[in-house]
Amino acid sequence: MKSILSFLKPYRLSVVFIVILTFLSSMLQLYLPTLTADIVDVGIVQGDIAYIWKVGGWMVACSLLAILLTIWKSYLSSKTALGFGRDMRRQLFVHVEQFSLEEFQKIGTSSFITRSTNDVKQVQDVTIMILQMMTRAPLMLVGGIILAVSRDAVLSLIFLAALPLLGGFIYLVSRKAIPLFGQLQKKTDRLNLIMRESLSGIRVIRAFNRVDDEKARFQEANTSYKDTGLKVNRLMAYLFPFMLIIMNFTNIGIVWLGANRIDAGEMEVGNLIAFIQYAMMILMALIMLSMSFIMVPRAQASAKRMNEVLNMEPKIKDKEQSVTKLHQPAQSIRFEDVSFYYSNAEKPVVQNITFEAKTGETTAIIGSTGSGKTTLLQLMTRFYEATEGRITLDGVDIRELPQEKLRSQMGYVAQKAVLFSGSIADNVRFGRQDASDEDIWKALRTAQAEEFVLQKDGGIDAEIDQGGSNLSGGQKQRLSIARALVRKPSFYLFDDSFSALDYKTDAKLRASLEAEKEHAALIIVAQRISTVKHSDKIIVLDEGKIAGIGTHEQLIKDNLVYQEIVASQEGQEVDQG
Ligand SMILES: Nc1ncnc2c1ncn2[C@@H]1O[C@H](COP(=O)(O)OP(=O)(O)OP(=O)(O)O)[C@@H](O)[C@H]1O
Ligand SMILES: [Mg+2]
């Protein structure tokens, strides 16, 4: 909670102002019963109509002023709390953006989303409440007690019975409610997770007729959330009637005792009326405080979840004095005896990898599914860091380079094409912001995407739906290739990027990529022999280890793993390549 509160720092002036406004409006409110007592004791009892008008007018003026101050305070506190919420969301987002893939895996996307929306809102709401109520309640409580005692000390003894009763009950309820709030946030996470999975997987769910199961899964999480919510609300439901009962009995007690004292001539009527008003203020203040006792722990649960994210250090960070001298563009990338473990795995995924990919060459990586091909590319882009050995760019360890500088040399085409909502041009320009329309068309031509883009309404200005859902798999792949091409990188990393293309388009694309080789290294991950066979260098990966490096002709002669792959694909293709 402490570090979350530091977000309030920029608003300290507003907070001080809110406290002053609260103080003033509370003072006014505490002053009013005194005036009531005067009206009764002086005005009514002695029949002084002019006095009633005078004090009555004064009361109206005081009330109006109190209202104005309260409105002002509400405005300021809402503004402060909303700004505070915005700052927290911004900070969470900025922080999360620096995370490496490992941190994402640890917390999970849905939970990140809940934490930066729902949890922030909890904290924000409580901040409003604290600003509005908690500053006021203690003042009203202490002020009310002092004034009530000064009106009639004997009558005040009633509070000795009422206050502990109320306090004890609030304590009991909040002890039960607080753990439930933590659970409620976790259950919100779960609801979001299921919602996200069901929505993004809707096609698969329908195709496998699993709609009912998904419904049941959601229903279960939903019901579980409801049950916990009900438990909390049931507790709250006890709280209020009980408080009202105590308030009303206190009232009865005061009137009864007060009436006796007036009868005995020990108290005036006006004093009793004022006393009753103070009593109500005291009890209301206590109720407000009790609300905070319940709401604050709820926000604390949320603050803890936010802090978990904010305190999580990205595992991959730029060195403070990172190398910036690197003659651009780089000419070669080298793996030197690299091994890598995923943090949650026991076995290395890739082991003792040594090879070099150079400008002017096509380096292909082939291997069965799960052999570690994607992992190799993700090590080159430093999404993950080699556990052993090192990767160098023109002889410089990539850990010495700022990540941005390293990645600016890479044209990465992920295995699963990712597009953003916006136009085709926007998506291609993601590779290089200052690319002209001319550059975009050129990249699309090389990526064999020109034809289908021309057929779209609006050409490169045609809109792409969220996640590229209005495009075919192969079209998405080609657009992500164009995005890499427009960047003019030193290294192209194609992760199985031709798999959704037919043999003919695959061949054409590779032919047009030849022109890029002049100033770049092509690194192609593929499953098909036809895609890799004309490469200058083919790396055969087998269960994370290199089984051989060579040209197609060399490997087909003496590499068992490669021969097996060739044999398994024989007859599958007309030789186009
Ligand atoms: N984030 C991760 N955490 C833990 N293990 C992972 C992670 N990503 C991949 N793996 C494991 O590492 C191994 C290699 O995965 P990788 O994605 O590199 O294979 P691949 O050769 O690209 O396979 P494919 O041809 O199917 O794309 C697999 O066994 C996989 O289960
Ligand atoms: Mg892969």
XYZ file of C-alpha atoms and ligand atoms in Angstrom:
609
model
C 0.000 0.000 0.000
C 2.878 2.306 0.823
C 4.410 2.400 -2.605
C 0.976 2.760 -4.168
C 0.365 5.808 -1.998
C 3.473 7.407 -3.493
C 1.336 7.906 -6.594
C -0.543 10.518 -4.570
C 2.559 12.709 -4.320
C 1.809 14.927 -7.304
C -1.589 15.630 -5.745
C -0.421 16.593 -2.269
C -1.560 20.182 -2.676
C -5.065 19.044 -3.577
C -5.056 16.628 -0.665
C -4.086 19.383 1.778
C -6.819 21.552 0.341
C -9.367 18.739 0.675
C -8.423 18.290 4.327
C -8.838 22.025 4.965
C -12.232 22.084 3.228
C -13.319 19.024 5.198
C -12.230 20.658 8.416
C -14.186 23.827 7.659
C -17.376 22.083 6.591
C -17.212 19.764 9.607
C -16.804 22.712 11.941
C -19.862 24.335 10.399
C -21.854 21.187 10.838
C -20.792 20.826 14.439
C -21.785 24.434 15.023
C -25.387 24.017 13.794
C -26.830 22.067 16.777
C -25.540 24.822 19.060
C -27.668 27.271 17.091
C -30.647 24.913 17.289
C -30.296 24.812 21.046
C -30.202 28.599 21.122
C -33.338 28.922 19.019
C -35.207 26.558 21.317
C -33.911 27.834 24.636
C -33.890 31.544 23.836
C -36.240 31.983 20.857
C -39.064 29.502 21.505
C -39.042 29.233 25.289
C -38.902 33.005 25.730
C -41.089 33.756 22.665
C -38.481 35.988 20.998
C -39.569 35.841 17.312
C -36.928 38.325 16.118
C -34.219 36.130 17.681
C -35.620 33.066 15.905
C -35.439 34.902 12.551
C -31.955 36.101 13.212
C -30.479 32.792 14.316
C -32.565 30.898 11.734
C -31.137 33.071 8.964
C -27.664 32.509 10.315
C -28.285 28.753 10.289
C -29.377 28.866 6.656
C -26.248 30.807 5.745
C -24.017 28.332 7.595
C -25.729 25.365 5.926
C -25.343 26.928 2.475
C -21.673 27.543 3.089
C -21.226 23.972 4.302
C -22.925 22.698 1.146
C -20.665 24.791 -1.075
C -17.551 23.598 0.724
C -18.696 19.995 0.442
C -19.362 20.273 -3.292
C -15.960 21.817 -3.810
C -14.350 19.083 -1.761
C -16.180 16.331 -3.652
C -15.038 17.805 -6.936
C -11.441 18.044 -5.803
C -11.345 14.564 -4.345
C -12.888 12.967 -7.437
C -10.389 14.785 -9.608
C -7.516 13.705 -7.416
C -8.600 10.075 -7.240
C -9.238 9.778 -10.976
C -5.882 11.344 -11.782
C -4.298 9.000 -9.262
C -5.978 6.036 -11.007
C -4.810 7.224 -14.415
C -1.222 7.531 -13.169
C -1.283 4.035 -11.707
C -2.632 2.540 -14.923
C -0.018 4.384 -16.942
C 2.795 3.198 -14.682
C 1.573 -0.403 -14.781
C 1.420 -0.297 -18.553
C 4.845 1.295 -18.937
C 6.352 -1.213 -16.534
C 4.746 -4.217 -18.161
C 5.970 -3.082 -21.568
C 9.556 -3.643 -20.379
C 8.917 -7.205 -19.317
C 10.580 -10.063 -21.088
C 8.446 -12.994 -22.144
C 9.280 -14.779 -18.918
C 7.489 -12.269 -16.697
C 4.456 -12.406 -18.975
C 4.377 -16.141 -18.615
C 4.643 -15.858 -14.830
C 1.622 -13.620 -14.224
C -0.531 -14.336 -17.246
C -2.130 -11.894 -19.634
C -5.620 -11.994 -18.121
C -4.310 -11.263 -14.693
C -2.327 -8.316 -16.047
C -5.518 -6.965 -17.552
C -7.514 -7.372 -14.330
C -4.733 -5.825 -12.317
C -4.468 -2.738 -14.459
C -8.224 -2.186 -14.713
C -10.292 -3.713 -11.933
C -7.638 -3.561 -9.212
C -6.726 0.013 -10.062
C -10.391 0.890 -9.825
C -10.687 -0.625 -6.353
C -7.789 1.456 -5.140
C -9.124 4.530 -6.885
C -12.612 4.146 -5.375
C -11.215 3.731 -1.905
C -9.057 6.786 -2.408
C -12.149 8.830 -3.200
C -13.780 7.396 -0.128
C -10.826 8.121 2.087
C -10.620 11.667 0.810
C -14.318 12.231 1.242
C -15.163 10.319 4.391
C -12.139 9.343 6.346
C -10.928 12.862 6.750
C -14.345 13.850 7.962
C -15.289 10.959 10.210
C -12.573 11.386 12.859
C -13.293 15.106 13.076
C -17.001 14.518 13.503
C -16.388 11.749 16.013
C -14.005 13.691 18.240
C -15.774 17.028 17.777
C -19.169 15.414 18.378
C -18.023 13.727 21.577
C -16.417 16.884 22.974
C -19.489 18.977 22.240
C -21.919 16.335 23.509
C -20.001 15.990 26.766
C -19.886 19.761 27.137
C -23.668 19.885 26.668
C -24.370 17.215 29.243
C -21.700 15.021 30.753
C -24.128 12.689 32.535
C -26.133 11.956 29.408
C -22.884 11.200 27.552
C -22.479 8.080 29.664
C -24.867 6.448 27.172
C -22.022 6.399 24.659
C -20.033 4.189 26.998
C -22.545 1.486 26.218
C -23.285 2.253 22.563
C -19.798 2.816 21.160
C -18.082 -0.414 22.312
C -21.091 -2.406 21.123
C -20.913 -0.841 17.679
C -17.122 -1.034 17.490
C -17.088 -4.697 18.516
C -19.643 -5.622 15.919
C -17.806 -3.784 13.144
C -14.609 -5.550 14.129
C -16.268 -8.968 13.939
C -17.781 -8.303 10.539
C -14.639 -6.901 8.998
C -12.585 -9.831 10.247
C -14.856 -12.125 8.307
C -15.176 -9.921 5.251
C -11.538 -9.063 4.575
C -10.343 -12.492 3.393
C -13.376 -12.663 1.146
C -12.277 -9.555 -0.725
C -8.949 -11.139 -1.655
C -10.863 -14.142 -2.980
C -13.171 -11.912 -4.947
C -10.252 -10.392 -6.894
C -8.816 -13.820 -7.659
C -12.189 -14.927 -8.923
C -12.384 -11.859 -11.138
C -9.063 -12.968 -12.637
C -10.467 -16.382 -13.357
C -13.620 -14.960 -14.954
C -11.500 -12.782 -17.233
C -9.266 -15.682 -18.147
C -12.154 -17.868 -19.224
C -13.824 -15.014 -21.050
C -10.617 -14.251 -22.930
C -9.935 -17.839 -23.868
C -13.483 -18.486 -24.994
C -13.643 -15.369 -27.096
C -10.296 -15.778 -28.800
C -10.834 -19.485 -29.303
C -14.422 -19.216 -30.475
C -13.812 -20.914 -33.834
C -12.143 -23.928 -32.297
C -14.772 -24.167 -29.579
C -17.567 -24.188 -32.170
C -15.773 -26.586 -34.502
C -15.338 -29.118 -31.724
C -18.849 -28.561 -30.419
C -17.527 -27.527 -27.051
C -19.825 -24.542 -26.623
C -21.743 -26.231 -23.817
C -18.578 -27.174 -21.958
C -17.311 -23.648 -22.258
C -20.635 -22.373 -20.991
C -20.385 -24.733 -18.051
C -16.802 -23.649 -17.348
C -17.822 -20.014 -17.394
C -20.914 -20.719 -15.362
C -18.864 -22.419 -12.696
C -16.470 -19.496 -12.370
C -19.358 -17.089 -12.523
C -21.298 -18.890 -9.801
C -18.259 -19.138 -7.628
C -17.770 -15.381 -7.973
C -21.410 -14.825 -7.151
C -21.251 -17.053 -4.068
C -18.316 -15.147 -2.641
C -19.951 -11.847 -3.553
C -23.121 -12.993 -1.795
C -21.208 -13.949 1.316
C -19.686 -10.485 1.456
C -22.995 -8.796 0.874
C -24.749 -10.938 3.460
C -22.232 -9.792 6.026
C -22.804 -6.204 4.980
C -26.535 -6.761 5.167
C -26.225 -7.650 8.859
C -24.094 -4.646 9.491
C -26.491 -1.889 8.565
C -29.688 -2.954 10.321
C -27.627 -3.689 13.392
C -26.108 -0.245 13.299
C -29.524 1.319 12.854
C -30.867 -0.599 15.836
C -28.015 0.634 17.982
C -28.564 4.167 16.722
C -32.268 4.079 17.462
C -31.872 2.533 20.893
C -29.272 5.146 21.706
C -31.777 7.732 20.608
C -34.507 6.291 22.806
C -32.073 6.106 25.714
C -31.102 9.733 25.257
C -34.694 10.949 25.024
C -35.749 8.917 28.047
C -32.806 9.926 30.223
C -32.905 13.484 28.896
C -36.623 13.825 29.601
C -36.021 12.701 33.183
C -33.230 15.240 33.555
C -35.367 18.038 32.100
C -38.142 17.028 34.485
C -35.720 17.254 37.351
C -34.609 20.657 36.091
C -31.089 19.491 35.391
C -31.221 20.110 31.619
C -32.819 22.450 29.088
C -34.922 21.320 26.118
C -32.617 22.989 23.571
C -29.666 21.208 25.055
C -31.378 17.861 24.648
C -32.156 18.566 20.990
C -28.561 19.583 20.358
C -27.362 16.516 22.230
C -29.455 14.200 20.070
C -27.976 15.771 16.954
C -24.456 15.301 18.267
C -25.207 11.728 19.138
C -26.336 11.065 15.579
C -23.192 12.713 14.228
C -21.020 10.546 16.435
C -22.726 7.347 15.384
C -22.722 8.332 11.699
C -19.014 9.063 11.934
C -18.475 5.643 13.414
C -20.420 4.040 10.607
C -18.331 5.896 8.055
C -15.177 4.751 9.769
C -16.419 1.202 9.793
C -17.018 1.387 6.050
C -13.407 2.364 5.633
C -12.279 -0.487 7.825
C -13.964 -2.787 5.382
C -13.110 -1.023 2.131
C -9.470 -0.313 2.889
C -8.466 -3.976 3.228
C -10.214 -4.634 -0.044
C -8.111 -1.978 -1.712
C -5.091 -3.379 0.067
C -5.651 -6.732 -1.586
C -5.729 -4.926 -4.923
C -2.743 -2.750 -4.094
C -0.762 -5.869 -3.263
C -1.574 -7.346 -6.645
C -0.526 -4.145 -8.375
C 2.681 -3.989 -6.372
C 3.516 -7.527 -7.398
C 3.595 -6.288 -10.974
C 5.367 -3.027 -10.223
C 8.046 -4.740 -8.149
C 8.699 -7.402 -10.711
C 12.035 -6.647 -12.327
C 12.359 -7.422 -16.015
C 14.911 -10.213 -16.270
C 16.376 -8.865 -19.478
C 17.636 -5.341 -19.046
C 19.963 -3.085 -20.954
C 23.370 -2.657 -19.392
C 23.987 0.812 -18.103
C 27.053 1.200 -20.222
C 26.008 -0.772 -23.196
C 28.043 -0.856 -26.341
C 26.838 1.587 -28.894
C 29.754 1.321 -31.248
C 28.757 -1.151 -33.866
C 29.260 -0.398 -37.459
C 25.753 -0.421 -38.854
C 24.543 -2.506 -40.448
C 25.953 -5.658 -38.847
C 27.340 -8.377 -41.071
C 27.100 -11.562 -39.060
C 25.383 -13.204 -36.121
C 27.143 -16.057 -34.343
C 26.044 -18.646 -31.815
C 28.979 -19.771 -29.693
C 28.224 -22.959 -27.801
C 24.797 -21.738 -26.734
C 22.520 -23.706 -24.421
C 19.196 -22.560 -23.070
C 16.649 -23.632 -20.441
C 13.183 -22.167 -20.084
C 12.912 -21.094 -16.470
C 10.166 -23.609 -15.698
C 11.846 -26.514 -17.499
C 14.278 -29.114 -16.221
C 15.951 -29.990 -19.492
C 17.755 -27.614 -21.846
C 15.669 -26.867 -24.934
C 18.695 -26.210 -27.097
C 22.208 -27.424 -26.381
C 25.715 -26.535 -27.540
C 24.599 -24.619 -30.586
C 27.398 -23.127 -32.676
C 26.886 -21.586 -36.114
C 27.158 -18.332 -37.998
C 24.753 -16.556 -40.319
C 26.210 -13.910 -42.604
C 25.061 -11.182 -44.924
C 24.765 -12.445 -48.462
C 23.805 -15.937 -47.344
C 20.656 -17.865 -46.713
C 20.877 -19.910 -43.553
C 18.083 -22.414 -43.096
C 17.127 -24.200 -39.897
C 15.172 -27.390 -40.295
C 14.053 -29.874 -37.688
C 11.012 -31.684 -36.437
C 8.354 -29.950 -34.408
C 9.513 -29.068 -30.911
C 13.188 -29.328 -31.850
C 13.887 -25.754 -30.730
C 13.796 -23.718 -33.956
C 11.568 -20.921 -32.645
C 13.622 -20.866 -29.476
C 16.781 -20.189 -31.511
C 15.181 -17.184 -33.217
C 13.890 -15.873 -29.909
C 17.406 -16.076 -28.517
C 18.684 -14.003 -31.458
C 16.123 -11.274 -30.763
C 16.939 -11.587 -27.060
C 13.365 -12.326 -26.066
C 15.145 -14.862 -23.914
C 18.753 -14.938 -22.839
C 21.166 -17.809 -23.456
C 21.812 -19.781 -20.275
C 25.273 -20.803 -21.432
C 27.527 -19.631 -24.227
C 27.021 -16.402 -26.081
C 25.503 -14.897 -29.182
C 27.451 -12.187 -30.960
C 26.667 -9.580 -33.546
C 29.810 -8.727 -35.479
C 31.757 -10.102 -32.533
C 29.890 -8.071 -29.871
C 27.952 -10.065 -27.268
C 24.285 -9.158 -27.794
C 23.911 -8.740 -24.034
C 26.195 -5.730 -24.343
C 23.909 -4.071 -26.862
C 20.828 -2.034 -26.011
C 17.834 -4.216 -26.896
C 16.442 -1.580 -29.190
C 19.644 -1.373 -31.160
C 19.826 -5.127 -31.516
C 16.237 -5.432 -32.645
C 16.506 -2.537 -35.057
C 18.766 -4.844 -37.073
C 16.226 -7.650 -37.139
C 13.263 -8.245 -39.397
C 11.390 -10.813 -37.340
C 8.447 -12.689 -38.779
C 6.847 -14.681 -35.980
C 5.558 -18.187 -36.500
C 2.042 -17.046 -35.737
C 1.361 -13.921 -37.769
C 0.290 -11.015 -35.591
C -1.523 -8.058 -37.129
C -3.064 -5.046 -35.478
C -6.353 -3.331 -36.168
C -5.811 -0.524 -38.677
C -5.112 -0.358 -42.398
C -2.794 -2.626 -44.365
C -0.427 0.339 -44.752
C -0.429 0.909 -40.966
C 0.495 -2.697 -40.422
C 3.337 -2.723 -42.910
C 4.558 0.652 -41.696
C 4.874 -0.921 -38.248
C 8.235 -2.134 -39.584
C 9.467 1.349 -40.392
C 7.458 4.422 -39.562
C 8.793 6.669 -42.308
C 8.178 4.172 -45.096
C 6.565 5.817 -48.142
C 3.614 4.285 -49.996
C 6.151 3.366 -52.662
C 8.239 1.413 -50.118
C 5.130 -0.340 -48.883
C 4.092 -1.455 -52.355
C 7.624 -2.653 -53.032
C 7.644 -4.715 -49.827
C 4.216 -6.124 -50.662
C 5.456 -7.058 -54.138
C 8.470 -8.911 -52.755
C 6.262 -10.633 -50.167
C 3.938 -11.794 -52.980
C 1.128 -9.852 -51.356
C 0.605 -7.220 -54.011
C -2.006 -9.148 -55.892
C -4.418 -9.720 -53.034
C -3.932 -6.221 -51.648
C -4.853 -4.773 -55.051
C -8.073 -6.751 -54.924
C -9.023 -5.260 -51.569
C -11.270 -2.216 -51.512
C -8.959 0.722 -50.924
C -5.721 -1.164 -51.612
C -3.208 -0.514 -48.864
C -5.770 1.635 -47.059
C -8.107 -1.325 -46.651
C -8.925 -1.932 -42.999
C -7.772 -5.016 -41.149
C -10.028 -6.266 -38.390
C -8.797 -6.984 -34.907
C -6.198 -9.768 -35.047
C -6.450 -9.849 -38.853
C -9.628 -11.916 -38.749
C -10.715 -10.753 -42.224
C -7.608 -12.221 -43.870
C -6.551 -15.758 -44.693
C -3.642 -17.392 -42.869
C -1.350 -17.063 -45.894
C -2.343 -13.428 -46.408
C -1.540 -12.655 -42.806
C 1.822 -14.350 -43.176
C 2.671 -12.363 -46.279
C 1.714 -9.076 -44.639
C 3.968 -9.856 -41.702
C 6.742 -10.659 -44.179
C 6.168 -7.291 -45.881
C 6.364 -5.642 -42.486
C 9.817 -7.146 -41.966
C 10.915 -6.283 -45.522
C 10.034 -2.620 -45.268
C 12.380 -2.372 -42.320
C 15.438 -3.186 -44.454
C 17.099 -5.084 -41.605
C 20.481 -6.783 -41.575
C 18.944 -10.079 -40.505
C 15.683 -11.567 -41.658
C 14.269 -14.110 -39.253
C 11.508 -16.098 -40.905
C 9.942 -18.495 -38.441
C 8.161 -21.031 -40.572
C 6.796 -18.056 -42.468
C 6.194 -19.849 -45.724
C 4.246 -22.751 -44.276
C 0.832 -21.341 -45.163
C 1.878 -20.645 -48.758
C 1.424 -23.024 -51.644
C 4.614 -24.406 -53.200
C 4.458 -22.004 -56.112
C 4.074 -18.853 -54.036
C 6.703 -20.165 -51.631
C 9.174 -20.539 -54.550
C 8.342 -17.135 -56.008
C 8.753 -15.470 -52.641
C 12.131 -17.042 -52.070
C 13.246 -15.993 -55.532
C 12.308 -12.366 -54.902
C 14.003 -12.472 -51.506
C 17.285 -13.219 -53.288
C 17.571 -9.521 -54.044
C 17.533 -8.733 -50.307
C 20.550 -10.969 -49.692
C 22.829 -8.308 -51.019
C 22.623 -6.341 -47.800
C 21.155 -8.848 -45.386
C 21.375 -12.338 -43.973
C 18.310 -14.513 -44.497
C 17.585 -16.940 -41.697
C 14.762 -19.242 -42.621
C 13.123 -21.744 -40.309
C 11.141 -24.320 -42.234
C 9.733 -27.798 -42.225
C 9.745 -28.380 -45.967
C 12.823 -29.585 -47.806
C 11.789 -27.611 -50.879
C 11.953 -24.381 -48.871
C 15.462 -24.965 -47.587
C 17.179 -26.961 -50.304
C 18.729 -24.024 -52.145
C 20.064 -22.381 -48.994
C 23.766 -21.716 -48.662
C 23.785 -23.410 -45.301
C 21.267 -25.759 -43.734
C 21.322 -26.411 -40.001
C 19.651 -29.650 -39.036
C 18.223 -29.489 -35.553
C 17.333 -32.631 -33.670
C 15.898 -32.432 -30.149
C 17.699 -29.178 -29.448
C 21.077 -30.299 -30.769
C 22.705 -29.667 -34.099
C 22.729 -32.908 -36.074
C 24.579 -31.414 -38.997
C 25.372 -28.292 -40.976
C 25.900 -28.194 -44.725
C 24.339 -27.736 -48.119
C 21.503 -29.894 -49.373
C 23.893 -31.938 -51.448
C 26.290 -32.582 -48.569
C 23.586 -33.379 -46.037
C 21.645 -35.706 -48.258
C 24.814 -37.734 -48.653
C 25.900 -38.132 -45.070
C 23.313 -36.850 -42.601
C 20.928 -39.431 -41.237
C 18.440 -37.021 -39.695
C 18.303 -34.985 -42.902
C 17.887 -38.089 -45.012
C 14.967 -39.117 -42.840
C 13.287 -35.745 -43.289
C 13.810 -35.956 -47.045
C 12.446 -39.489 -47.151
C 9.368 -38.535 -45.148
C 8.555 -35.766 -47.635
C 9.263 -37.633 -50.824
C 6.407 -37.605 -53.292
C 4.672 -34.801 -51.414
C 5.738 -32.124 -53.806
C 6.198 -31.483 -57.431
C 9.722 -30.126 -57.558
C 9.087 -26.457 -57.903
C 11.919 -25.070 -56.012
N 7.729 -20.486 -23.126
C 8.093 -21.761 -22.977
N 8.234 -22.276 -21.741
C 8.607 -23.562 -21.576
N 8.876 -24.410 -22.580
C 8.750 -23.960 -23.839
C 8.342 -22.608 -24.089
N 8.320 -22.449 -25.432
C 8.673 -23.620 -25.978
N 8.941 -24.536 -25.025
C 9.398 -25.909 -25.259
O 10.638 -25.865 -25.952
C 10.701 -26.840 -26.958
C 11.094 -26.201 -28.298
O 10.080 -25.329 -28.688
P 10.157 -24.469 -30.013
O 8.987 -23.616 -30.059
O 11.488 -23.819 -30.089
O 10.054 -25.613 -31.113
P 9.999 -25.482 -32.704
O 11.159 -26.228 -33.227
O 9.860 -24.068 -33.093
O 8.681 -26.280 -33.032
P 7.605 -26.028 -34.201
O 8.183 -26.560 -35.447
O 6.444 -26.841 -33.759
O 7.339 -24.574 -34.251
C 9.363 -27.533 -27.000
O 9.508 -28.788 -26.395
C 8.466 -26.660 -26.166
O 7.581 -27.445 -25.406
Mg 8.395 -22.995 -33.912
